[in-house]
């Protein structure tokens, strides 16, 4: 006659410890307040704002520069793609409202172009 094996207690799973959720990404910094009465050129997409075409190169524009409609005035990097942003009308760059290399969001004011 064979003896039955001794009863073994089934392991009980340890209570699951909740994993802390990752903190949401910080919102982009607030743009500088414009002192102009002219409407600003707003960002069409979220990404990173760059004033220069490449590191070490001069910026596309600076305050006081004359620009024409369709002229590239900055780059927004979004999902590893460099998107050229063009002036929406001709005029003079009155203000640059975002610092180079900073994150931007949709509809954030970027430039003031005085006619």
Short mmCIF file of C-alpha atoms in Angstrom, two decimals:
data_model
loop_
_atom_site.label_atom_id
_atom_site.label_comp_id
_atom_site.label_asym_id
_atom_site.label_seq_id
_atom_site.Cartn_x
_atom_site.Cartn_y
_atom_site.Cartn_z
CA UNK A 1 0.00 0.00 0.00
CA UNK A 2 1.36 3.37 -1.02
CA UNK A 3 1.07 6.31 1.27
CA UNK A 4 -0.40 9.48 -0.11
CA UNK A 5 2.08 12.34 -0.34
CA UNK A 6 1.78 14.88 2.44
CA UNK A 7 -0.46 17.84 1.60
CA UNK A 8 1.44 20.86 0.30
CA UNK A 9 0.05 24.33 0.81
CA UNK A 10 -0.37 26.15 -2.48
CA UNK A 11 1.76 29.27 -2.63
CA UNK A 12 -0.26 32.41 -2.25
CA UNK A 13 0.70 35.25 -4.54
CA UNK A 14 2.12 38.29 -2.82
CA UNK A 15 -0.15 41.30 -3.00
CA UNK A 16 0.72 43.37 -6.04
CA UNK A 17 2.39 46.61 -5.15
CA UNK A 18 1.20 49.39 -7.40
CA UNK A 19 3.93 50.73 -9.61
CA UNK A 20 4.09 54.49 -9.38
CA UNK A 21 2.85 56.06 -12.59
CA UNK A 22 5.38 58.08 -14.52
CA UNK A 23 4.94 61.78 -14.00
CA UNK A 24 3.36 63.49 -17.00
CA UNK A 25 5.82 65.52 -19.06
CA UNK A 26 6.22 69.10 -17.96
CA UNK A 27 4.24 71.56 -20.04
CA UNK A 28 6.27 73.82 -22.31
CA UNK A 29 7.39 77.05 -20.69
CA UNK A 30 5.08 79.99 -21.11
CA UNK A 31 6.16 82.21 -23.99
CA UNK A 32 7.35 85.73 -23.33
CA UNK A 33 4.49 88.18 -23.24
CA UNK A 34 4.36 90.24 -26.40
CA UNK A 35 4.41 93.99 -26.03
CA UNK A 36 3.27 94.50 -29.62
CA UNK A 37 -0.20 95.34 -30.85
CA UNK A 38 0.40 93.11 -33.91
CA UNK A 39 -0.90 89.52 -33.80
CA UNK A 40 1.87 86.95 -33.33
CA UNK A 41 2.81 84.15 -35.71
CA UNK A 42 1.65 81.04 -33.84
CA UNK A 43 3.20 77.58 -33.77
CA UNK A 44 1.36 75.11 -36.03
CA UNK A 45 2.55 71.98 -34.16
CA UNK A 46 4.10 70.78 -30.93
CA UNK A 47 7.84 70.17 -30.97
CA UNK A 48 11.18 71.87 -30.33
CA UNK A 49 11.83 75.41 -31.60
CA UNK A 50 15.10 76.12 -33.41
CA UNK A 51 16.17 79.55 -34.67
CA UNK A 52 19.10 78.17 -36.72
CA UNK A 53 19.15 75.73 -39.66
CA UNK A 54 21.89 73.69 -37.91
CA UNK A 55 24.02 73.96 -34.75
CA UNK A 56 26.70 76.62 -35.09
CA UNK A 57 24.99 78.37 -38.01
CA UNK A 58 23.49 81.87 -37.81
CA UNK A 59 19.76 82.14 -37.04
CA UNK A 60 17.22 82.36 -39.85
CA UNK A 61 16.12 85.79 -38.57
CA UNK A 62 16.79 88.23 -35.75
CA UNK A 63 14.85 91.18 -34.38
CA UNK A 64 14.84 93.99 -36.93
CA UNK A 65 15.23 91.73 -39.99
CA UNK A 66 12.90 92.33 -42.95
CA UNK A 67 11.10 89.16 -44.05
CA UNK A 68 8.76 88.34 -46.90
CA UNK A 69 5.74 86.07 -46.90
CA UNK A 70 6.85 82.44 -47.30
CA UNK A 71 10.40 83.03 -46.02
CA UNK A 72 11.63 80.34 -43.59
CA UNK A 73 12.07 81.94 -40.17
CA UNK A 74 12.57 78.92 -37.88
CA UNK A 75 12.38 75.14 -37.61
CA UNK A 76 10.11 73.05 -35.39
CA UNK A 77 11.43 69.54 -34.78
CA UNK A 78 8.55 67.11 -34.29
CA UNK A 79 9.05 63.34 -34.14
CA UNK A 80 12.61 63.67 -35.52
CA UNK A 81 11.37 65.64 -38.55
CA UNK A 82 12.55 69.19 -39.14
CA UNK A 83 9.58 71.34 -40.21
CA UNK A 84 10.36 74.73 -41.74
CA UNK A 85 8.06 77.47 -40.47
CA UNK A 86 7.46 80.35 -42.87
CA UNK A 87 6.48 83.96 -42.31
CA UNK A 88 2.73 84.34 -42.83
CA UNK A 89 3.14 87.90 -44.12
CA UNK A 90 5.87 90.35 -45.11
CA UNK A 91 7.25 92.79 -42.57
CA UNK A 92 9.91 93.27 -39.91
CA UNK A 93 10.66 90.85 -37.07
CA UNK A 94 9.56 92.90 -34.05
CA UNK A 95 9.87 90.18 -31.39
CA UNK A 96 11.07 86.60 -31.00
CA UNK A 97 8.96 85.11 -28.22
CA UNK A 98 10.57 81.66 -27.75
CA UNK A 99 14.11 80.70 -26.77
CA UNK A 100 16.14 78.50 -29.09
CA UNK A 101 15.91 74.79 -28.26
CA UNK A 102 12.81 75.11 -26.08
CA UNK A 103 9.65 72.98 -26.40
CA UNK A 104 6.64 74.62 -28.02
CA UNK A 105 2.99 73.65 -28.31
CA UNK A 106 0.25 74.25 -30.86
CA UNK A 107 -0.86 77.90 -31.07
CA UNK A 108 2.04 79.13 -28.91
CA UNK A 109 3.15 82.59 -30.16
CA UNK A 110 6.59 82.42 -31.81
CA UNK A 111 7.23 85.76 -33.52
CA UNK A 112 5.70 89.18 -33.94
CA UNK A 113 6.11 90.44 -37.50
CA UNK A 114 5.23 94.11 -37.85
CA UNK A 115 3.90 95.02 -41.32
#
